[in-house]
Amino acid sequence: MSDVIRFTNGYLALPDGQCVRADLYISTSTGQIISGQSSFFTSNLSPSRTIDLDGNILSPGLIDVQINGAYGIDFSELELDTEDGGEGKYIAGLEEVARRLVETGTTSFVPTIITQKEELYSKLLRLLRPRSPANAAHILGYHAEGPFLHPARRGAHSETLLMTAESAPPIATFDRVYGRDGLDQEGVKIITLAPDVRGVMGCVEELTRRGVTVSIGHSDASLEVANEAMNKGARMITHLFNAMPPIHHRDPGVIGLLGSPNQRPYFGIIVDGLHSHPNTVRIAYAACKEGCVLVTDAQSPMDPNLPDGVHDWREGIKFRKEGYKVLIEGTTTLAGSCCPLYECVSNLSKFASIPITEALLAATLRPAQLLGGEISKRKGQLREGFDADLCVVDWEGKVRSTWVGAKEVWRDGKIGQGDYLGDKPKPRKVNGNGLVNGH
Amino acid sequence: MRLTIRDTKAQVGDYIGDYIAKRINSFHPKPNRPYFVLGLPTGSSPLPVYKRLVELHQKGALSFKNVVTFNMDEYVGIPRDHPESYHTFMFKNLFSLIDIDPKNTHILDGEAEDLYKECEDYEAAIRAAGGIDLFLGGIGADGHIAFNEPGSSLVSRTRIKTLAYETILDNCRFFNNDLAAVPRMALTVGVQTVMDAREVVLVVTGQNKALALSQMIEGGVNHMVTASALQTHPWALVVCDEDATNELRVKTVKYFKSIEKVQDEVEAKYGPSASKSLGLHRASAA
């Protein structure tokens, strides 16, 4: 039996933002994208299954590098007072999110933890090694947002937990907080830090050398300071515009990096239409589209199936959901972001007036390139040898089905089962001798 | 030889596609001949034919489960998965779009260690399959069939061929205009390999093929126009578009058109079986 699956009758989203009407072949035994032609001529295999894309777009699976939680689960919560220190429940929650997140087209994500008590980091980071539960999105590693953040730009982070790195050498503080093991563990390690906090700038080079993706965020830095961090190895800006000084024409601050004539950063941006005005998104995209990385920055109430209305959240706090706007009940305060990644893609397409296939790059190719290394060689593109992590989206940007490791892990309930992604019945029935009646 | 003229390239493609489908569908597998054996070309002329075959397959009117194919030729010195290789062409334009068993497709391997052996084995494989039932072909602007460039022996078999300078220059555009990157050699079936097929169908379209068409039909059998060898084939059909008739004599065109008209009249009067008993349905009726 052939292990080859072929996708046909749709458009492949290419790494240049164009799309092309072509077929894609994947192997269920390797879980990778393969050359249909070599499997045909060399292994004499024809596909055992053909998926009719019905004119939709086949895209690499979406990658979210900043997500704090979803479906009622918060990645920063560890119940220390249980027998196993909360580990069992934490992992179960993490995997639950991984299993459900595929409905948003997301096939890889980087769980993000906000500023914690110092002693929690070593416990949490250990649990955030790469992990691929069955029928679920891949967990790539961790994104630690804090605690080395600027108090003036702390946003929702607890002021009392923020830290500086004043030890000698300053990296010793990082080693102590995240743990040596945490800083050197396998997988993706993103640290959002403020280079303008005492001692932090001196650590950027060392962190980068040790495989950490350094992202500038929650920072009050001037352009000069931000530039210096970039020169020392920082690659990214965390949720552009949020938790940093607004751009001033004489001192553009961290945002000014987008106009840098030489090395431009990747920048995470929350395109839910609420955290940044659509026009602001357009300006950022026009200034530096090659750096634009869509992030959800989702909080635990993120759940596209949750109806509008008032829901319980944390103890004594309720939230009110109105579309993708989630407010703390009785206030006008945003309770974080709750917009699924595929919606961010279609928002970017609208706000920046770009085709959906170009907007997809900001959630596929670019996050993969931002993470670099093995990830950029295995994910984010429809190329031979890359992981068969895929999503089928329609031209409105809605997810129709999601594949991880060459296995369909989710499909829109409305389109039914089978090899056809539409509401039409599967055409043609060929009888035993391979011919249709009468021919 | 019989010549059928259609107005456009697309109509030529439909005509030949339907014709081949009819042959495949009326083929009855026997224990010693389980497959219909089809010879296939590459190039722009046969594309509308492949398009039609794919359409028929998608409509459910044609299956390739009982079909074995042999391709005419392949370049030497470029990998199979090169975008310009004939493997790529066939996969992209036909094989990936139909239900043929990969094991039943044959294309010469231009990367084979021993090219001579590859050619001998190819002829042997054709014989083992029971010979070719229908060879579909195109012609070059100089009247060549497969890579049998002008001057090729009309009794040639599958072999290594050096490409004509004109062909190499012409191919430059497919290889980034880098003359050094263009293959200089190819493996190709011989003229006799094509002639051995029980039936040969040629697709000839476009003004640039007009001179070659007149030479192969109105000229004598000549190794400078290797397709002219088909004049001696018992069952050869050429289907061309109006553009390709530009260099033919008016008389030639009118004659071939009248054959089709007579057949239509006979069929209208006596039914489709009548032309069969008169022998008119066969391409060799002319």
Short mmCIF file of C-alpha atoms in Angstrom, two decimals, chain B residues 1 3 45 138-145 148 150 166 202-222 224-231 238 240 243-249 252:
data_model
loop_
_atom_site.label_atom_id
_atom_site.label_comp_id
_atom_site.label_asym_id
_atom_site.label_seq_id
_atom_site.Cartn_x
_atom_site.Cartn_y
_atom_site.Cartn_z
CA MET B 1 -1.54 7.92 -44.85
CA LEU B 3 -4.63 13.66 -43.05
CA SER B 45 2.12 20.07 -29.84
CA GLY B 138 4.83 15.15 -33.19
CA ILE B 139 7.27 16.53 -35.75
CA GLY B 140 10.01 19.11 -35.55
CA ALA B 141 10.21 22.17 -37.78
CA ASP B 142 12.74 20.20 -39.86
CA GLY B 143 10.40 17.20 -40.09
CA HIS B 144 12.16 15.07 -37.47
CA ILE B 145 10.24 12.49 -35.50
CA ASN B 148 15.69 11.40 -35.27
CA PRO B 150 17.67 15.03 -40.44
CA GLU B 166 19.60 24.11 -34.29
CA LEU B 202 0.95 12.46 -35.58
CA VAL B 203 -0.08 15.83 -34.19
CA VAL B 204 1.16 18.73 -36.33
CA THR B 205 0.09 22.24 -35.41
CA GLY B 206 1.21 25.77 -36.09
CA GLN B 207 2.57 27.77 -38.98
CA ASN B 208 6.17 26.85 -38.10
CA LYS B 209 5.44 23.20 -38.93
CA ALA B 210 3.82 23.98 -42.30
CA LEU B 211 6.89 23.40 -44.46
CA ALA B 212 7.76 20.18 -42.65
CA LEU B 213 4.20 18.93 -43.13
CA SER B 214 4.23 19.57 -46.87
CA GLN B 215 7.63 17.87 -47.17
CA MET B 216 6.56 14.78 -45.27
CA ILE B 217 3.27 14.43 -47.17
CA GLU B 218 3.97 15.81 -50.63
CA GLY B 219 7.69 15.11 -50.84
CA GLY B 220 9.29 11.71 -51.26
CA VAL B 221 10.49 9.43 -48.50
CA ASN B 222 13.69 11.11 -47.44
CA MET B 224 16.32 14.59 -44.31
CA VAL B 225 12.63 14.61 -43.29
CA THR B 226 12.49 11.54 -41.11
CA ALA B 227 8.72 11.75 -40.54
CA SER B 228 8.26 11.09 -44.28
CA ALA B 229 9.00 7.43 -43.55
CA LEU B 230 5.37 7.21 -42.42
CA GLN B 231 4.31 7.31 -46.07
CA VAL B 238 -1.79 12.93 -39.30
CA CYS B 240 -3.12 19.11 -38.19
CA ASP B 243 -2.07 26.94 -39.81
CA ALA B 244 0.00 23.86 -40.50
CA THR B 245 -1.58 23.43 -43.96
CA ASN B 246 -0.17 26.72 -45.26
CA GLU B 247 2.52 25.11 -47.39
CA LEU B 248 0.39 22.26 -48.71
CA ARG B 249 -1.09 22.41 -52.20
CA THR B 252 -3.88 18.12 -51.32
#
